[in-house]
mmCIF file of C-alpha atoms in Angstrom:
data_model
loop_
_atom_site.group_PDB
_atom_site.id
_atom_site.type_symbol
_atom_site.label_atom_id
_atom_site.label_comp_id
_atom_site.label_asym_id
_atom_site.label_seq_id
_atom_site.Cartn_x
_atom_site.Cartn_y
_atom_site.Cartn_z
ATOM 1 C CA UNK A 143 27.423 -9.811 -4.517
ATOM 2 C CA UNK A 144 24.093 -10.456 -2.799
ATOM 3 C CA UNK A 145 22.771 -7.822 -0.447
ATOM 4 C CA UNK A 146 22.789 -8.717 3.245
ATOM 5 C CA UNK A 147 19.213 -8.516 4.545
ATOM 6 C CA UNK A 148 20.510 -8.388 8.124
ATOM 7 C CA UNK A 149 23.000 -5.564 7.547
ATOM 8 C CA UNK A 150 20.907 -3.093 9.548
ATOM 9 C CA UNK A 151 18.941 -5.611 11.593
ATOM 10 C CA UNK A 152 18.549 -4.464 15.194
ATOM 11 C CA UNK A 153 19.634 -6.509 18.157
ATOM 12 C CA UNK A 154 16.758 -8.126 20.054
ATOM 13 C CA UNK A 155 16.811 -5.668 22.944
ATOM 14 C CA UNK A 156 16.562 -2.598 20.702
ATOM 15 C CA UNK A 157 14.002 -4.271 18.463
ATOM 16 C CA UNK A 158 11.779 -5.142 21.445
ATOM 17 C CA UNK A 159 12.073 -1.679 23.001
ATOM 18 C CA UNK A 160 10.958 -0.033 19.776
ATOM 19 C CA UNK A 161 8.112 -2.522 19.361
ATOM 20 C CA UNK A 162 6.821 -1.745 22.839
ATOM 21 C CA UNK A 163 6.975 1.979 22.025
ATOM 22 C CA UNK A 164 5.006 1.376 18.814
ATOM 23 C CA UNK A 165 2.466 -0.769 20.613
ATOM 24 C CA UNK A 166 1.892 1.872 23.285
ATOM 25 C CA UNK A 167 1.577 4.606 20.665
ATOM 26 C CA UNK A 168 -0.708 2.790 18.238
ATOM 27 C CA UNK A 169 -3.084 1.286 20.813
ATOM 28 C CA UNK A 170 -3.160 4.295 23.140
ATOM 29 C CA UNK A 171 -6.726 5.506 23.711
ATOM 30 C CA UNK A 172 -8.235 2.741 21.580
ATOM 31 C CA UNK A 173 -10.980 0.461 22.872
ATOM 32 C CA UNK A 174 -11.607 -3.186 22.145
ATOM 33 C CA UNK A 175 -14.709 -3.979 20.135
ATOM 34 C CA UNK A 176 -17.401 -6.602 20.669
ATOM 35 C CA UNK A 177 -17.856 -6.799 16.899
ATOM 36 C CA UNK A 178 -14.448 -5.820 15.536
ATOM 37 C CA UNK A 179 -14.018 -4.632 11.973
ATOM 38 C CA UNK A 180 -10.914 -4.852 9.790
ATOM 39 C CA UNK A 181 -10.627 -2.630 6.734
ATOM 40 C CA UNK A 182 -7.935 -3.962 4.409
ATOM 41 C CA UNK A 183 -6.723 -1.533 1.751
ATOM 42 C CA UNK A 184 -5.008 -2.282 -1.546
ATOM 43 C CA UNK A 185 -3.459 -0.641 -4.573
ATOM 44 C CA UNK A 186 -0.126 -0.449 -6.353
ATOM 45 C CA UNK A 187 2.541 2.063 -5.244
ATOM 46 C CA UNK A 188 1.530 5.560 -6.286
ATOM 47 C CA UNK A 189 -2.181 4.715 -6.426
ATOM 48 C CA UNK A 190 -2.941 7.086 -3.544
ATOM 49 C CA UNK A 191 -3.941 4.718 -0.750
ATOM 50 C CA UNK A 192 -3.937 7.582 1.780
ATOM 51 C CA UNK A 193 -7.323 8.466 0.262
ATOM 52 C CA UNK A 194 -8.632 5.067 1.350
ATOM 53 C CA UNK A 195 -7.294 5.535 4.882
ATOM 54 C CA UNK A 196 -9.228 8.792 5.204
ATOM 55 C CA UNK A 197 -12.383 7.112 3.910
ATOM 56 C CA UNK A 198 -11.972 4.102 6.202
ATOM 57 C CA UNK A 199 -11.353 6.211 9.321
ATOM 58 C CA UNK A 200 -14.775 7.830 8.913
ATOM 59 C CA UNK A 201 -16.404 4.446 9.533
ATOM 60 C CA UNK A 202 -15.230 4.367 13.155
ATOM 61 C CA UNK A 203 -16.806 6.460 15.886
ATOM 62 C CA UNK A 204 -14.361 8.541 17.940
ATOM 63 C CA UNK A 205 -11.538 7.322 15.670
ATOM 64 C CA UNK A 206 -11.579 4.016 17.561
ATOM 65 C CA UNK A 207 -9.350 2.100 15.165
ATOM 66 C CA UNK A 208 -5.684 1.146 14.999
ATOM 67 C CA UNK A 209 -3.891 1.858 11.725
ATOM 68 C CA UNK A 210 -1.125 -0.563 10.781
ATOM 69 C CA UNK A 211 1.069 0.539 7.882
ATOM 70 C CA UNK A 212 4.448 -1.126 7.478
ATOM 71 C CA UNK A 213 5.876 1.673 5.324
ATOM 72 C CA UNK A 214 5.204 4.215 8.062
ATOM 73 C CA UNK A 215 6.948 2.011 10.644
ATOM 74 C CA UNK A 216 10.193 2.241 8.668
ATOM 75 C CA UNK A 217 10.639 5.797 9.907
ATOM 76 C CA UNK A 218 11.174 4.656 13.513
ATOM 77 C CA UNK A 219 14.087 2.382 12.612
ATOM 78 C CA UNK A 220 17.132 3.979 14.329
ATOM 79 C CA UNK A 221 19.157 3.728 11.109
ATOM 80 C CA UNK A 222 16.342 5.001 8.882
ATOM 81 C CA UNK A 223 18.086 8.234 7.864
ATOM 82 C CA UNK A 224 21.448 6.514 7.431
ATOM 83 C CA UNK A 225 19.892 3.875 5.153
ATOM 84 C CA UNK A 226 18.089 6.522 3.111
ATOM 85 C CA UNK A 227 21.304 8.495 2.717
ATOM 86 C CA UNK A 228 23.577 5.569 1.850
ATOM 87 C CA UNK A 229 21.168 3.051 0.293
ATOM 88 C CA UNK A 230 18.198 5.062 -0.918
ATOM 89 C CA UNK A 231 17.087 2.500 -3.496
ATOM 90 C CA UNK A 232 17.329 -0.381 -0.995
ATOM 91 C CA UNK A 233 15.543 1.438 1.847
ATOM 92 C CA UNK A 234 12.644 -1.017 2.035
ATOM 93 C CA UNK A 235 14.966 -4.014 1.694
ATOM 94 C CA UNK A 236 17.255 -3.015 4.562
ATOM 95 C CA UNK A 237 14.462 -2.058 6.974
ATOM 96 C CA UNK A 238 12.335 -5.147 6.307
ATOM 97 C CA UNK A 239 14.111 -7.395 8.814
ATOM 98 C CA UNK A 240 12.580 -5.431 11.686
ATOM 99 C CA UNK A 241 9.560 -3.771 10.089
ATOM 100 C CA UNK A 242 8.007 -7.056 8.969
ATOM 101 C CA UNK A 243 8.158 -8.402 12.519
ATOM 102 C CA UNK A 244 6.797 -5.200 14.078
ATOM 103 C CA UNK A 245 3.935 -5.174 11.582
ATOM 104 C CA UNK A 246 3.135 -8.835 12.191
ATOM 105 C CA UNK A 247 3.240 -8.499 15.994
ATOM 106 C CA UNK A 248 1.039 -5.392 15.991
ATOM 107 C CA UNK A 249 -1.448 -7.191 13.775
ATOM 108 C CA UNK A 250 -1.469 -10.263 16.014
ATOM 109 C CA UNK A 251 -2.172 -8.126 19.084
ATOM 110 C CA UNK A 252 -4.971 -6.259 17.309
ATOM 111 C CA UNK A 253 -6.602 -9.543 16.299
ATOM 112 C CA UNK A 254 -6.131 -11.245 19.673
ATOM 113 C CA UNK A 255 -7.536 -8.310 21.648
ATOM 114 C CA UNK A 256 -10.309 -7.479 19.129
ATOM 115 C CA UNK A 257 -9.330 -3.955 18.117
ATOM 116 C CA UNK A 258 -10.757 -2.389 14.976
ATOM 117 C CA UNK A 259 -8.039 -2.363 12.307
ATOM 118 C CA UNK A 260 -7.123 -0.452 9.171
ATOM 119 C CA UNK A 261 -4.344 -2.228 7.305
ATOM 120 C CA UNK A 262 -2.661 -0.925 4.169
ATOM 121 C CA UNK A 263 -0.961 -3.103 1.567
ATOM 122 C CA UNK A 264 -0.470 -3.615 -2.169
ATOM 123 C CA UNK A 265 -2.129 -7.063 -2.496
ATOM 124 C CA UNK A 266 0.601 -8.048 -4.931
ATOM 125 C CA UNK A 267 0.304 -11.708 -3.825
ATOM 126 C CA UNK A 268 -2.552 -13.792 -2.480
ATOM 127 C CA UNK A 269 -0.679 -14.310 0.811
ATOM 128 C CA UNK A 270 -3.073 -11.681 2.189
ATOM 129 C CA UNK A 271 -5.796 -14.356 2.007
ATOM 130 C CA UNK A 272 -4.255 -16.109 5.023
ATOM 131 C CA UNK A 273 -4.588 -12.887 7.002
ATOM 132 C CA UNK A 274 -8.172 -12.380 5.834
ATOM 133 C CA UNK A 275 -9.139 -15.913 6.890
ATOM 134 C CA UNK A 276 -7.503 -15.373 10.273
ATOM 135 C CA UNK A 277 -9.524 -12.206 10.747
ATOM 136 C CA UNK A 278 -12.745 -13.993 9.787
ATOM 137 C CA UNK A 279 -11.939 -16.924 12.079
ATOM 138 C CA UNK A 280 -11.516 -14.468 14.964
ATOM 139 C CA UNK A 281 -14.912 -12.858 14.467
ATOM 140 C CA UNK A 282 -13.898 -9.779 12.473
ATOM 141 C CA UNK A 283 -16.108 -8.160 9.870
ATOM 142 C CA UNK A 284 -13.701 -7.919 6.923
ATOM 143 C CA UNK A 285 -14.076 -4.989 4.571
ATOM 144 C CA UNK A 286 -11.794 -4.672 1.548
ATOM 145 C CA UNK A 287 -11.235 -1.411 -0.300
ATOM 146 C CA UNK A 288 -8.928 -1.202 -3.307
ATOM 147 C CA UNK A 289 -8.047 1.530 -5.769
ATOM 148 C CA UNK A 290 -8.283 1.252 -9.534
ATOM 149 C CA UNK A 291 -5.620 3.594 -10.944
ATOM 150 C CA UNK A 292 -3.963 3.570 -14.341
ATOM 151 C CA UNK A 293 -0.385 2.266 -14.282
ATOM 152 C CA UNK A 294 1.144 5.242 -16.059
ATOM 153 C CA UNK A 295 -0.587 7.571 -13.619
ATOM 154 C CA UNK A 296 0.707 5.708 -10.567
ATOM 155 C CA UNK A 297 4.261 5.390 -11.947
ATOM 156 C CA UNK A 298 4.441 9.139 -12.434
ATOM 157 C CA UNK A 299 2.902 9.635 -8.977
ATOM 158 C CA UNK A 300 5.759 7.653 -7.388
ATOM 159 C CA UNK A 301 8.216 9.910 -9.217
ATOM 160 C CA UNK A 302 6.375 13.042 -8.044
ATOM 161 C CA UNK A 303 6.320 11.766 -4.468
ATOM 162 C CA UNK A 304 10.043 11.078 -4.612
ATOM 163 C CA UNK A 305 10.784 14.607 -5.845
ATOM 164 C CA UNK A 306 8.670 16.146 -3.081
ATOM 165 C CA UNK A 307 10.449 14.057 -0.470
ATOM 166 C CA UNK A 308 13.858 15.067 -1.836
ATOM 167 C CA UNK A 309 12.814 18.719 -1.813
ATOM 168 C CA UNK A 310 11.376 18.856 1.690
ATOM 169 C CA UNK A 311 13.208 16.040 3.513
ATOM 170 C CA UNK A 312 16.493 15.756 1.624
ATOM 171 C CA UNK A 313 15.912 12.096 0.743
ATOM 172 C CA UNK A 314 13.164 10.051 -0.843
ATOM 173 C CA UNK A 315 11.638 6.591 -1.028
ATOM 174 C CA UNK A 316 12.407 4.979 -4.385
ATOM 175 C CA UNK A 317 9.789 2.649 -5.888
ATOM 176 C CA UNK A 318 11.530 -0.011 -8.013
ATOM 177 C CA UNK A 319 9.727 -0.521 -11.329
ATOM 178 C CA UNK A 320 9.535 -4.253 -10.669
ATOM 179 C CA UNK A 321 7.726 -3.667 -7.354
ATOM 180 C CA UNK A 322 5.196 -1.449 -9.072
ATOM 181 C CA UNK A 323 4.693 -3.946 -11.888
ATOM 182 C CA UNK A 324 4.237 -6.887 -9.495
ATOM 183 C CA UNK A 325 1.636 -5.017 -7.471
ATOM 184 C CA UNK A 326 -0.154 -3.621 -10.533
ATOM 185 C CA UNK A 327 -0.775 -7.027 -12.062
ATOM 186 C CA UNK A 328 -0.635 -9.145 -8.909
ATOM 187 C CA UNK A 329 -3.560 -7.300 -7.345
ATOM 188 C CA UNK A 330 -5.853 -8.614 -10.084
ATOM 189 C CA UNK A 331 -5.001 -12.241 -9.293
ATOM 190 C CA UNK A 332 -5.266 -11.591 -5.553
ATOM 191 C CA UNK A 333 -8.722 -10.052 -5.762
ATOM 192 C CA UNK A 334 -10.003 -12.956 -7.839
ATOM 193 C CA UNK A 335 -8.614 -15.355 -5.229
ATOM 194 C CA UNK A 336 -10.237 -13.387 -2.395
ATOM 195 C CA UNK A 337 -13.617 -13.673 -4.088
ATOM 196 C CA UNK A 338 -13.130 -17.343 -4.908
ATOM 197 C CA UNK A 339 -12.146 -18.207 -1.340
ATOM 198 C CA UNK A 340 -14.887 -15.956 0.114
ATOM 199 C CA UNK A 341 -12.555 -14.518 2.754
ATOM 200 C CA UNK A 342 -14.307 -11.134 3.039
ATOM 201 C CA UNK A 343 -17.628 -9.572 3.978
ATOM 202 C CA UNK A 344 -17.655 -6.577 1.666
ATOM 203 C CA UNK A 345 -15.348 -5.694 -1.201
ATOM 204 C CA UNK A 346 -15.301 -2.465 -3.134
ATOM 205 C CA UNK A 347 -13.151 -0.950 -5.852
ATOM 206 C CA UNK A 348 -12.857 2.833 -6.037
ATOM 207 C CA UNK A 349 -11.211 5.390 -8.281
ATOM 208 C CA UNK A 350 -8.993 8.183 -6.988
ATOM 209 C CA UNK A 351 -12.091 10.400 -7.140
ATOM 210 C CA UNK A 352 -13.752 7.978 -4.683
ATOM 211 C CA UNK A 353 -16.275 6.707 -7.231
ATOM 212 C CA UNK A 354 -17.247 3.098 -6.496
ATOM 213 C CA UNK A 355 -16.951 1.076 -9.707
ATOM 214 C CA UNK A 356 -17.402 -2.406 -8.186
ATOM 215 C CA UNK A 357 -19.055 -3.652 -5.010
ATOM 216 C CA UNK A 358 -19.577 -7.145 -3.701
ATOM 217 C CA UNK A 359 -20.742 -8.601 -0.411
ATOM 218 C CA UNK A 360 -20.949 -12.007 1.181
ATOM 219 C CA UNK A 361 -24.195 -13.013 2.865
ATOM 220 C CA UNK A 362 -24.679 -16.503 4.302
ATOM 221 C CA UNK A 363 -21.554 -17.605 2.437
ATOM 222 C CA UNK A 364 -23.005 -16.511 -0.908
ATOM 223 C CA UNK A 365 -21.569 -13.725 -3.061
ATOM 224 C CA UNK A 366 -23.903 -11.015 -4.260
ATOM 225 C CA UNK A 367 -22.666 -8.771 -7.044
ATOM 226 C CA UNK A 368 -24.808 -6.540 -9.234
ATOM 227 C CA UNK A 369 -22.163 -6.095 -11.946
ATOM 228 C CA UNK A 370 -22.002 -7.814 -15.305
ATOM 229 C CA UNK A 371 -18.207 -7.763 -15.397
ATOM 230 C CA UNK A 372 -16.033 -9.594 -12.900
ATOM 231 C CA UNK A 373 -13.627 -7.723 -10.662
ATOM 232 C CA UNK A 374 -10.583 -8.249 -12.927
ATOM 233 C CA UNK A 375 -12.414 -7.113 -16.058
ATOM 234 C CA UNK A 376 -13.867 -4.119 -14.227
ATOM 235 C CA UNK A 377 -10.471 -2.892 -13.043
ATOM 236 C CA UNK A 378 -8.710 -3.508 -16.367
ATOM 237 C CA UNK A 379 -11.433 -1.615 -18.226
ATOM 238 C CA UNK A 380 -11.446 1.238 -15.729
ATOM 239 C CA UNK A 381 -7.646 1.561 -15.742
ATOM 240 C CA UNK A 382 -7.694 2.002 -19.489
ATOM 241 C CA UNK A 383 -10.445 4.616 -19.256
ATOM 242 C CA UNK A 384 -8.408 6.532 -16.657
ATOM 243 C CA UNK A 385 -5.215 6.666 -18.711
ATOM 244 C CA UNK A 386 -3.751 10.207 -18.558
ATOM 245 C CA UNK A 387 -3.693 12.155 -21.806
ATOM 246 C CA UNK A 388 -0.347 12.532 -23.631
ATOM 247 C CA UNK A 389 -0.417 16.240 -22.695
ATOM 248 C CA UNK A 390 -0.865 15.484 -18.995
ATOM 249 C CA UNK A 391 1.887 12.866 -19.046
ATOM 250 C CA UNK A 392 4.352 15.220 -20.739
ATOM 251 C CA UNK A 393 3.420 18.118 -18.446
ATOM 252 C CA UNK A 394 3.917 16.082 -15.258
ATOM 253 C CA UNK A 395 7.221 14.632 -16.469
ATOM 254 C CA UNK A 396 8.446 18.107 -17.399
ATOM 255 C CA UNK A 397 7.748 19.320 -13.858
ATOM 256 C CA UNK A 398 9.639 16.354 -12.432
ATOM 257 C CA UNK A 399 12.541 17.038 -14.775
ATOM 258 C CA UNK A 400 12.629 20.703 -13.751
ATOM 259 C CA UNK A 401 12.676 19.715 -10.086
ATOM 260 C CA UNK A 402 15.594 17.343 -10.706
ATOM 261 C CA UNK A 403 17.604 20.057 -12.463
ATOM 262 C CA UNK A 404 16.935 22.496 -9.614
ATOM 263 C CA UNK A 405 18.495 20.080 -7.133
ATOM 264 C CA UNK A 406 21.522 19.422 -9.349
ATOM 265 C CA UNK A 407 20.477 16.209 -11.061
ATOM 266 C CA UNK A 408 20.333 15.612 -14.813
ATOM 267 C CA UNK A 409 17.053 16.237 -16.620
ATOM 268 C CA UNK A 410 14.747 13.375 -17.589
ATOM 269 C CA UNK A 411 14.835 11.745 -21.002
ATOM 270 C CA UNK A 412 11.100 12.288 -21.310
ATOM 271 C CA UNK A 413 10.598 10.687 -24.737
ATOM 272 C CA UNK A 414 12.386 7.517 -23.573
ATOM 273 C CA UNK A 415 10.323 7.353 -20.377
ATOM 274 C CA UNK A 416 7.049 7.751 -22.261
ATOM 275 C CA UNK A 417 8.050 4.984 -24.673
ATOM 276 C CA UNK A 418 8.963 2.622 -21.825
ATOM 277 C CA UNK A 419 5.833 3.157 -19.739
ATOM 278 C CA UNK A 420 3.603 2.915 -22.798
ATOM 279 C CA UNK A 421 5.141 -0.427 -23.756
ATOM 280 C CA UNK A 422 4.876 -1.740 -20.206
ATOM 281 C CA UNK A 423 1.370 -0.745 -19.175
ATOM 282 C CA UNK A 424 -0.860 -0.577 -22.247
#
């Protein structure tokens, strides 16, 4: 039986009340900009995009920037805890009906009124290009920052995050393997499309250690890159170089397994997991 996307969809009155609360909270104390800047962040689940948010915030004086992150908006859904408790694996699915609209409306206001923006996503599809062109058409300086992180590393990171959430909050956000896979590979296609369509001003790829491994900028509609490898080849090569050692992988999985046992769940089949992630991401 298909899942009902509207099962937890809010009625219009409640939806609008919450949106207005979000709008007041997010735009409170922020000033419009004569030359607005949008920093668009990317990376697969578990890549550590919070690092990029911290880096991006430093570019704005007096913290004069609005941060729009759809995943964070899920927490304000009135049924958030109920959904997490009863449908933990479908949490994103059941909150999307409202969160997608809130995210879109906040973004539209930020563009219309010329606020500086930090926007976090996965870039799993090139649909983001429409947003980038809209920003450019409205006079924004568009800066793209993405993370290059090995797939095995980020998969394990999503598992570690889940365990921490279960330990401290009693519930956690599950990352479906298909969502991770789509973002991991889709980002490569998206970044190539972004460069081809020239819908950016600066584009940089960083590691988790904040080392810049690729930088490109657009001047007078021409792309200037000092690298021999293209963006796809650079990321693929770097991901392989950043692959965790077998010892690190086993150690991290053992800690996750121990945490699961402590909260009454069965231990991980570590050998099976290692075999699966090796087949999928190498």
